Each structure stands twice: as C-alpha cells, then as structure tokens.
Tab-separated table of N, CA and C in Angstrom:
chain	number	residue	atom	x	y	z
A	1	UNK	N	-35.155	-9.009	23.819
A	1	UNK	CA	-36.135	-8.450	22.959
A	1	UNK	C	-35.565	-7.341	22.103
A	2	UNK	N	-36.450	-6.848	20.886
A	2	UNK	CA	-35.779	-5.732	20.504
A	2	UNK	C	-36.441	-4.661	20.661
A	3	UNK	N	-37.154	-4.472	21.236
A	3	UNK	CA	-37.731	-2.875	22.111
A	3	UNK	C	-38.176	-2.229	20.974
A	4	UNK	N	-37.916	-0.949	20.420
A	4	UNK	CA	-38.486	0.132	19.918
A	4	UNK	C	-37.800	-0.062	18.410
A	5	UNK	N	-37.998	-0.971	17.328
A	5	UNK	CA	-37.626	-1.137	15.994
A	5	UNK	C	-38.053	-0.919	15.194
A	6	UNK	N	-37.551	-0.091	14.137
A	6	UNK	CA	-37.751	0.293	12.983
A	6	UNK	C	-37.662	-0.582	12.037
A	7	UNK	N	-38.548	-0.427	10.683
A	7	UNK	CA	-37.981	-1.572	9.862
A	7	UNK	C	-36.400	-2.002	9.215
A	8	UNK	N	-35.500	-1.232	9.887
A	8	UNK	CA	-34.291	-1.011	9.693
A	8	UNK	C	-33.712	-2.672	10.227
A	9	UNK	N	-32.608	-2.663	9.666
A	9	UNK	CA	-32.025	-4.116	10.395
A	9	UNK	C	-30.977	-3.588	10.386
A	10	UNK	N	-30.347	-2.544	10.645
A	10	UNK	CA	-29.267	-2.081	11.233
A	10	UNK	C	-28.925	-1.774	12.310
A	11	UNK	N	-29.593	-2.518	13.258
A	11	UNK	CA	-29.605	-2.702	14.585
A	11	UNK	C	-29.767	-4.426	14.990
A	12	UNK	N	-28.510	-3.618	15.939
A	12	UNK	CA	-28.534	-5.829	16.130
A	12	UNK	C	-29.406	-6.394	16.960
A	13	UNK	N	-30.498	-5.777	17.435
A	13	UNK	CA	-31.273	-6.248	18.464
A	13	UNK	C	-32.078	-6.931	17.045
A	14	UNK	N	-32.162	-6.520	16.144
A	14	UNK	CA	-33.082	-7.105	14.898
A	14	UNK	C	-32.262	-8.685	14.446
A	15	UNK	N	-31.584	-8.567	14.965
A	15	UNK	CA	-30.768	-10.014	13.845
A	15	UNK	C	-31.041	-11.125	14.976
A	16	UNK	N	-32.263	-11.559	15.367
A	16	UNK	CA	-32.432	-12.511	16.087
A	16	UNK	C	-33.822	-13.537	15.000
A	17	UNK	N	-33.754	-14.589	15.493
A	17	UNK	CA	-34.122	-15.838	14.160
A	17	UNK	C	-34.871	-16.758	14.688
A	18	UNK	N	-35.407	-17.610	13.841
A	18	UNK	CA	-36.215	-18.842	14.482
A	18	UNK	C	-35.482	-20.194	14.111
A	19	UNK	N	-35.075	-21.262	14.804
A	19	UNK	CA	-34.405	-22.433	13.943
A	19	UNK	C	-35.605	-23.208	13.983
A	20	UNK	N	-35.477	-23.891	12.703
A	20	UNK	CA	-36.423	-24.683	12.131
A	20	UNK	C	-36.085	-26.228	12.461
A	21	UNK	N	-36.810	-26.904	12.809
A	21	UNK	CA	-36.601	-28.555	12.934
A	21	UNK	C	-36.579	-28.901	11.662
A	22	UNK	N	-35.831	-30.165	11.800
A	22	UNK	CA	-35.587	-31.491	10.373
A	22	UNK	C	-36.853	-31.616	10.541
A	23	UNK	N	-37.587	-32.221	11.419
A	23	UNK	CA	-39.287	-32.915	11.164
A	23	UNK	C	-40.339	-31.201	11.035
A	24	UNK	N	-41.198	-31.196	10.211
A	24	UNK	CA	-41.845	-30.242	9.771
A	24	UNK	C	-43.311	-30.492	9.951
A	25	UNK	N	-44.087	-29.380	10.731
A	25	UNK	CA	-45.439	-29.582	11.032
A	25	UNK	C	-45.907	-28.861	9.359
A	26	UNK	N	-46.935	-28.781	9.404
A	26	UNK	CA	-47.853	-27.994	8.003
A	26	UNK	C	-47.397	-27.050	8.015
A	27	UNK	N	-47.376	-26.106	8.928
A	27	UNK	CA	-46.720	-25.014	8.782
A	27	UNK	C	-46.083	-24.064	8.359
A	28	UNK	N	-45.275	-25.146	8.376
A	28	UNK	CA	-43.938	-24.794	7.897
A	28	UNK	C	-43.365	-24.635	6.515
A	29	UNK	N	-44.676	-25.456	5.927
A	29	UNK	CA	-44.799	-25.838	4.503
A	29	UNK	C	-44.281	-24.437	3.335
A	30	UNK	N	-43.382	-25.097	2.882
A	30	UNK	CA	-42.559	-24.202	1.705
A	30	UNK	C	-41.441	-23.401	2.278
A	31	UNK	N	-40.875	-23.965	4.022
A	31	UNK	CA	-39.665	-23.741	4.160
A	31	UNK	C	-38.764	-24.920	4.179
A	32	UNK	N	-38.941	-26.023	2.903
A	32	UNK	CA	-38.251	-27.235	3.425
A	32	UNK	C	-36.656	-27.061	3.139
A	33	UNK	N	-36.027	-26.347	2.386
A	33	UNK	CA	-34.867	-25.773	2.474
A	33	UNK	C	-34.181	-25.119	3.055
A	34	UNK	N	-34.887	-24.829	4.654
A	34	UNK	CA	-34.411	-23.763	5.313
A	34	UNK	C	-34.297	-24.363	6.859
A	35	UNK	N	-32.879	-23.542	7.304
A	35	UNK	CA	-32.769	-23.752	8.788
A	35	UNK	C	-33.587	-23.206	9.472
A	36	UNK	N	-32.824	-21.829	9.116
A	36	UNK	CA	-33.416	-20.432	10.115
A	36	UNK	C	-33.456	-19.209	9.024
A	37	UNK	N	-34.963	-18.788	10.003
A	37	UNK	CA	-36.415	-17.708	9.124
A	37	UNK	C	-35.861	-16.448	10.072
A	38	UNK	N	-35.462	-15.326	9.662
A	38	UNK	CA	-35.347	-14.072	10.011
A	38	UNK	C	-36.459	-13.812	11.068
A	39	UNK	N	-36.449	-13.317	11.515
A	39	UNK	CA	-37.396	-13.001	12.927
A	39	UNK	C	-37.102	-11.085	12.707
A	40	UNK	N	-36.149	-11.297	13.977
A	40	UNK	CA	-36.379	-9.450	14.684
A	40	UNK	C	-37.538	-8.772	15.242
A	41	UNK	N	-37.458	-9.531	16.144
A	41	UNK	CA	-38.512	-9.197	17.149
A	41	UNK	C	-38.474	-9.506	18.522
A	42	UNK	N	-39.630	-9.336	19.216
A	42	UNK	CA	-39.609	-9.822	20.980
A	42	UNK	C	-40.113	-10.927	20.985
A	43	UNK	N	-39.360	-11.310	21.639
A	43	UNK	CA	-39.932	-13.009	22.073
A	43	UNK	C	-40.404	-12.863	23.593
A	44	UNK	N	-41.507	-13.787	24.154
A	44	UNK	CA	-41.740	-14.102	25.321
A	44	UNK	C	-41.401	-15.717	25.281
A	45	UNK	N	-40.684	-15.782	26.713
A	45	UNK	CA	-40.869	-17.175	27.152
A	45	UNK	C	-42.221	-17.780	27.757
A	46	UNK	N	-42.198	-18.823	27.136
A	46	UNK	CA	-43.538	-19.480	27.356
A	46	UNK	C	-43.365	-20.631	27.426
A	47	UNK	N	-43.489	-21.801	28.436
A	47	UNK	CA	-44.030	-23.526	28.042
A	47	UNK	C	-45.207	-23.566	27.737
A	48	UNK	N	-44.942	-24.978	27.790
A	48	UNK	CA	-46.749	-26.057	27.155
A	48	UNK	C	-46.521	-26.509	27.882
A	49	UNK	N	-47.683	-27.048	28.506
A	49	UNK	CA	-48.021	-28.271	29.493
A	49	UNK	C	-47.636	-29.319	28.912
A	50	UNK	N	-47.835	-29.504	27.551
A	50	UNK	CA	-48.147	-30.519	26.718
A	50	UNK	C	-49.230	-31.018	25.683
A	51	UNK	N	-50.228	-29.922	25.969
A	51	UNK	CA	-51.360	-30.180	24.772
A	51	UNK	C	-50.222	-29.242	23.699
A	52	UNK	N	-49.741	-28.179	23.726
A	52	UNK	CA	-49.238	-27.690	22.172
A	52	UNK	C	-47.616	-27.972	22.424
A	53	UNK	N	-46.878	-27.869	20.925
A	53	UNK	CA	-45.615	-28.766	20.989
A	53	UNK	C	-45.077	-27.637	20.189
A	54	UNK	N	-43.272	-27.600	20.249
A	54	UNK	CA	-42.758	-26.146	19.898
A	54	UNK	C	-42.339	-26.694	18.335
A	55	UNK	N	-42.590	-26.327	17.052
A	55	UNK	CA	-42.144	-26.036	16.160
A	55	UNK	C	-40.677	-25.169	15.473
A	56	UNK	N	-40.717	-24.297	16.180
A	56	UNK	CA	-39.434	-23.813	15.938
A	56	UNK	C	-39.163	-23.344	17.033
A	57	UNK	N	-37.071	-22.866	17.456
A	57	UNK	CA	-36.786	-22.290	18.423
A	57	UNK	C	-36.055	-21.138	18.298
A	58	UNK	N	-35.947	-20.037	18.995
A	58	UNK	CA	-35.105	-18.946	19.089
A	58	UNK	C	-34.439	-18.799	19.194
A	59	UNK	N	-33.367	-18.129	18.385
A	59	UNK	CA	-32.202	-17.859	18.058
A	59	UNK	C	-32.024	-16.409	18.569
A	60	UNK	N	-31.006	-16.197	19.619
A	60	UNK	CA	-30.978	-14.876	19.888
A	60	UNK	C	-30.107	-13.569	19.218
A	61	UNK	N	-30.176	-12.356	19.295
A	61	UNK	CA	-29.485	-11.881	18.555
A	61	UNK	C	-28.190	-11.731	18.778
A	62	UNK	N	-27.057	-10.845	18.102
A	62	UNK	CA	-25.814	-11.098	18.265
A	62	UNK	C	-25.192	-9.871	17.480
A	63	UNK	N	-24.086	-9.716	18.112
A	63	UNK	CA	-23.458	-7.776	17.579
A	63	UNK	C	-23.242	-8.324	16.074
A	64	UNK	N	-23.542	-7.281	15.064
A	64	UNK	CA	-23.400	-7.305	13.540
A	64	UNK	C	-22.341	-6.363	13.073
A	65	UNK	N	-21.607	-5.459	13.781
A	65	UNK	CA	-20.671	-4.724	13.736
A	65	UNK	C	-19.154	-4.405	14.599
A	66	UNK	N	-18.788	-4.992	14.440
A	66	UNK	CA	-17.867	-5.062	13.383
A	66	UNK	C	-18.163	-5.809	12.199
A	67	UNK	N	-17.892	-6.064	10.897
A	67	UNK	CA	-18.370	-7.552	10.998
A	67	UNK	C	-17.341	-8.722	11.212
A	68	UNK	N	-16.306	-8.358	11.315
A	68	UNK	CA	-15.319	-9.626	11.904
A	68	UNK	C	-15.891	-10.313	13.471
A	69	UNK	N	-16.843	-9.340	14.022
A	69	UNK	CA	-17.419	-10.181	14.762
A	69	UNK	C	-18.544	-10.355	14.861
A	70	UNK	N	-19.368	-10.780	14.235
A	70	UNK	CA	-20.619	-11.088	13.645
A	70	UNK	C	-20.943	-12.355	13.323
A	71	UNK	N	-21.232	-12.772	14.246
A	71	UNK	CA	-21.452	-14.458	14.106
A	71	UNK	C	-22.422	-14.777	15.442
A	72	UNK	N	-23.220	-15.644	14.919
A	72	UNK	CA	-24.423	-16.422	15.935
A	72	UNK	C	-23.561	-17.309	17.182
A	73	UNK	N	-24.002	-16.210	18.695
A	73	UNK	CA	-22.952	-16.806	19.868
A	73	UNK	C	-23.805	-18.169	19.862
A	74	UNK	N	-25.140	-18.142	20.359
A	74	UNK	CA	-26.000	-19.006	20.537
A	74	UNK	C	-27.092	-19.391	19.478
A	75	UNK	N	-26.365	-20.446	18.336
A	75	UNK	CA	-27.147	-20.875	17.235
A	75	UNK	C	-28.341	-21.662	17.983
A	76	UNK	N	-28.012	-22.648	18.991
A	76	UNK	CA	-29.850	-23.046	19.372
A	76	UNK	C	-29.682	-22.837	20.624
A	77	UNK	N	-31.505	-22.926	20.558
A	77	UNK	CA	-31.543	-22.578	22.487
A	77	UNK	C	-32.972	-23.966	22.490
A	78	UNK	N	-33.220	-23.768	23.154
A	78	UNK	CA	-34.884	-24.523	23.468
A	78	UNK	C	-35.738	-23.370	24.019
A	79	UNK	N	-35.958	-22.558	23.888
A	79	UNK	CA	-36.557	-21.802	23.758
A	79	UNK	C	-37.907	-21.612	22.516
A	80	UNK	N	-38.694	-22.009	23.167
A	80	UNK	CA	-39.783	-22.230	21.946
A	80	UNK	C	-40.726	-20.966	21.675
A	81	UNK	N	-40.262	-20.839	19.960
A	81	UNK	CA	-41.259	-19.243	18.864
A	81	UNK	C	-42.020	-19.799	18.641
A	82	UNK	N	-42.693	-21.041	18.121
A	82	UNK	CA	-43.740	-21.182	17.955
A	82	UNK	C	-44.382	-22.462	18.269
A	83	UNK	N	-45.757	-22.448	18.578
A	83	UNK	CA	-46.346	-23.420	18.741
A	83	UNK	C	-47.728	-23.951	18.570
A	84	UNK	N	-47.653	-25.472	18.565
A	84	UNK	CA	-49.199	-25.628	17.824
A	84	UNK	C	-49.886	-26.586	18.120
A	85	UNK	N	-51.341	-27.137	18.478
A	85	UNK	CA	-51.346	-28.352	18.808
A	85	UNK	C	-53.201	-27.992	18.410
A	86	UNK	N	-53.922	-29.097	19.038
A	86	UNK	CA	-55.234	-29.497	19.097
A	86	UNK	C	-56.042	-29.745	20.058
A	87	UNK	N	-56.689	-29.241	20.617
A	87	UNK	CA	-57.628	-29.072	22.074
A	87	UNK	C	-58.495	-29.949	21.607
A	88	UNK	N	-58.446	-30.867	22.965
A	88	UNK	CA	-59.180	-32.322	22.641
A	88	UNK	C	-60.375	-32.082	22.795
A	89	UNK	N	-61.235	-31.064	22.548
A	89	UNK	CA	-62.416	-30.918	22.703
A	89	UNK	C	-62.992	-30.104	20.874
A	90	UNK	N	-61.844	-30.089	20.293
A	90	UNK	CA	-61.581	-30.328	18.770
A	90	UNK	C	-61.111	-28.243	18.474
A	91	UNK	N	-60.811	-28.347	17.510
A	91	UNK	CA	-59.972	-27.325	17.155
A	91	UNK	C	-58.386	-26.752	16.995
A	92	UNK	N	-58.434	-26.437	16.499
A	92	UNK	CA	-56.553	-25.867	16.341
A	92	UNK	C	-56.385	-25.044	17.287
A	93	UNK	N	-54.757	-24.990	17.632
A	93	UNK	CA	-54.361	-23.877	18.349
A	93	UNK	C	-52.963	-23.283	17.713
A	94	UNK	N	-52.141	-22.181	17.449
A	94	UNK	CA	-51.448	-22.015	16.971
A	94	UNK	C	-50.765	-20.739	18.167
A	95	UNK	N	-49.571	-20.519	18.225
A	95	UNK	CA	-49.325	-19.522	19.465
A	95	UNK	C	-47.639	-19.660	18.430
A	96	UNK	N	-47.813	-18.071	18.340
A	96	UNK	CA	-46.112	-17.239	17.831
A	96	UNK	C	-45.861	-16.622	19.803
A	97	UNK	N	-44.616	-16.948	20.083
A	97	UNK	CA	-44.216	-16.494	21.421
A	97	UNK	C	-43.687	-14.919	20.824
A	98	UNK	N	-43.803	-14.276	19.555
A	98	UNK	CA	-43.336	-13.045	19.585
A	98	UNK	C	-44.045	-12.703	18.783
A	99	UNK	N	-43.549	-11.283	18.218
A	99	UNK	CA	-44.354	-10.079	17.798
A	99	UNK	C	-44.454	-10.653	16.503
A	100	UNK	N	-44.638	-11.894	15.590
A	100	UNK	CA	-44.056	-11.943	13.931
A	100	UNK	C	-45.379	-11.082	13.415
A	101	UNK	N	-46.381	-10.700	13.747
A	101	UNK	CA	-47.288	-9.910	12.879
A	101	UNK	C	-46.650	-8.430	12.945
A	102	UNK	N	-46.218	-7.590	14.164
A	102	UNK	CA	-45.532	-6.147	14.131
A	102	UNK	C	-44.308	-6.320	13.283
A	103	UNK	N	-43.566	-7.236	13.715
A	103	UNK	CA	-42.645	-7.592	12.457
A	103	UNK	C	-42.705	-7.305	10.971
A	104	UNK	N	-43.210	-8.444	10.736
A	104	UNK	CA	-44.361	-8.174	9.219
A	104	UNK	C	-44.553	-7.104	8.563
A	105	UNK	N	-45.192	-6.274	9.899
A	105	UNK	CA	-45.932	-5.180	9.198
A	105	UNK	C	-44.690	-3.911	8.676
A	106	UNK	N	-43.500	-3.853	9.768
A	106	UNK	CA	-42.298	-3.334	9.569
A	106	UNK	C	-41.358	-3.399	8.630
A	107	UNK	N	-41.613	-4.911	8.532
A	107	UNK	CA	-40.428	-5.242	7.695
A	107	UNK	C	-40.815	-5.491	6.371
A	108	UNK	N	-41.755	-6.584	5.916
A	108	UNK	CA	-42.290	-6.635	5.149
A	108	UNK	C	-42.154	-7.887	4.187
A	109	UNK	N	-41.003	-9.054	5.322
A	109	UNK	CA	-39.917	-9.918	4.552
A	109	UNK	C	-40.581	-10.995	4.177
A	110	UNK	N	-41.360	-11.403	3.187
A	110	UNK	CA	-42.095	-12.282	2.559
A	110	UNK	C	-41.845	-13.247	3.156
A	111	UNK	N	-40.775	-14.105	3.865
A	111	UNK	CA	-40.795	-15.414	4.426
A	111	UNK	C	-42.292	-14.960	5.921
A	112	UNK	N	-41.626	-13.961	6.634
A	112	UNK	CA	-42.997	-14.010	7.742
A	112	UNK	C	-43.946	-13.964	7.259
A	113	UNK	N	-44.320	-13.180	6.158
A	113	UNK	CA	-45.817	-13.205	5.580
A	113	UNK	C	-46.496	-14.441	5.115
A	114	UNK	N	-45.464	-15.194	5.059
A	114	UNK	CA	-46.089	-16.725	4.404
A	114	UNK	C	-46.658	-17.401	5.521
A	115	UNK	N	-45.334	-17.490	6.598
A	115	UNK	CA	-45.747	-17.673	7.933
A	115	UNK	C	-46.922	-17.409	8.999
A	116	UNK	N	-46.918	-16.716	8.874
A	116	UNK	CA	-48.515	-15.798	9.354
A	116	UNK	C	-49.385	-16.727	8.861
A	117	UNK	N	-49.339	-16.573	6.894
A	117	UNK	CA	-50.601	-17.349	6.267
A	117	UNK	C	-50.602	-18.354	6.899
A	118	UNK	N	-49.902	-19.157	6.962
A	118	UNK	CA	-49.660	-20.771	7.013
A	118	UNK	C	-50.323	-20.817	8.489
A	119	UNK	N	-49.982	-20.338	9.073
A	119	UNK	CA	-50.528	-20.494	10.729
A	119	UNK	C	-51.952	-20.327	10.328
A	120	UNK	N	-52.623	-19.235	10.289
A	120	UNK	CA	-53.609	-19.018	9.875
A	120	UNK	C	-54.400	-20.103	9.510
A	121	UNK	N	-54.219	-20.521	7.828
A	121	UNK	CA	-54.861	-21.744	7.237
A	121	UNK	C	-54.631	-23.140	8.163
A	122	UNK	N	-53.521	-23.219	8.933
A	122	UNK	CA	-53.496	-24.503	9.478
A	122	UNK	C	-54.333	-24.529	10.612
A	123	UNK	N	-54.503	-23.516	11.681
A	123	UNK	CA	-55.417	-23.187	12.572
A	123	UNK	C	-56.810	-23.277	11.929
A	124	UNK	N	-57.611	-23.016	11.041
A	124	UNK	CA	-58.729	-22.627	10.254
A	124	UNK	C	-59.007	-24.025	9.923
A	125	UNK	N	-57.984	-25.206	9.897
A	125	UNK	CA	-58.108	-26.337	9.303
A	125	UNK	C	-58.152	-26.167	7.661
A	126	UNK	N	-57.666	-26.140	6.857
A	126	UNK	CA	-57.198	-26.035	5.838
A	126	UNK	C	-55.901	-26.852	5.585
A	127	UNK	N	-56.397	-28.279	4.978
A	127	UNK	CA	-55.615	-28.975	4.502
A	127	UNK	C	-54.641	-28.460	3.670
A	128	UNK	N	-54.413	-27.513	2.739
A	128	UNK	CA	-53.317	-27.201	1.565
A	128	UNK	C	-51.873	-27.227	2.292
C-alpha cells in the first residue's frame, strides 16, 4: 500500500498501476490504447465468488531512484483493482479494490477521473 501520500509522486510507494486486459468491459471505454492507468494508491486483496469478474490487475510499486534502477519488478500479478458484474436479482455492481477516489482527489490525473465516471455511468446503467 502507499500509507500516508501526498499528491507528490516522488515517492515510490506512488508508482504502483492497474494493467488493463486486451478484452475491455464499458468501462474502460476511452482507454483502448492503453496497457497500464497510473494508480498510487492502497489496494486491498479481495476475490469474487464469481457473480463479479476482475477487469483490471495490480501492478505493484517499484524503487524510482536511482533511475538506472527503475523498472516494473512485477509487471502482472492476478491480483484484481477492479471489478464488476450484475446481481441476478437485477442491477450493477462495480467494486475499485483501492482508494482511486482519495487518489483522484490528490492527484488530480484525468485518466482516474474518467475512471471513476465510467464506473459510475456503467453501474447507473448508462449505455454511452
């Protein structure tokens, strides 16, 4: 996790990420060019039984200084950031395993803010 963060990303507990799947729920919509979405934040581990399914996975963070050694130890994990599914008794469900709204509010990095929306409208049922 990254504990007590400032909107600073000069701390490497901040340089942790979400990897994005080739197959794309709604969601995700308007990251089709993208692997991995900046995060910097706490993640909790969490499964699904199986009613909700993981969308993206966590990328953990990794020392940024030096920078000769600055490189992603562990590019994927299965570790699932987000998730989403439909309660058969009708409705959306949408579940971020970390902080991306304190994030947000810190950082300010327009990709989470879209993110947020998108969850939002897709939960709400909102086709766009």
């Amino acid at each position: 996790g990254a504990g007590n963060l400032s909107g600073s990303w000069e701390f490497h507990e901040a340089h942790n990420y979400f990897r994005l799947p080739e197959e794309r729920h709604q969601v995700l919509n308007g990251f089709e060019k993208t692997a991995i979405l900046p995060f910097g934040g706490t993640i909790r581990r969490v499964e699904s039984k199986g009613m909700l399914q993981a969308l993206a996975t966590y990328i953990p963070s990794y020392t940024i200084y030096p920078p000769e050694f600055s490189w992603m130890r562990e590019p994927r994990t299965d570790i699932p950031a987000m998730l989403a599914g439909e309660h058969p008794a009708g409705g959306r469900i949408f579940y971020f395993a970390g902080d991306v709204d304190r994030i947000y509010g810190l950082s300010r990095l327009p990709d989470l803010g879209d993110l947020l929306a998108n969850a939002v409208k897709w939960a709400a049922g909102d086709k766009t």
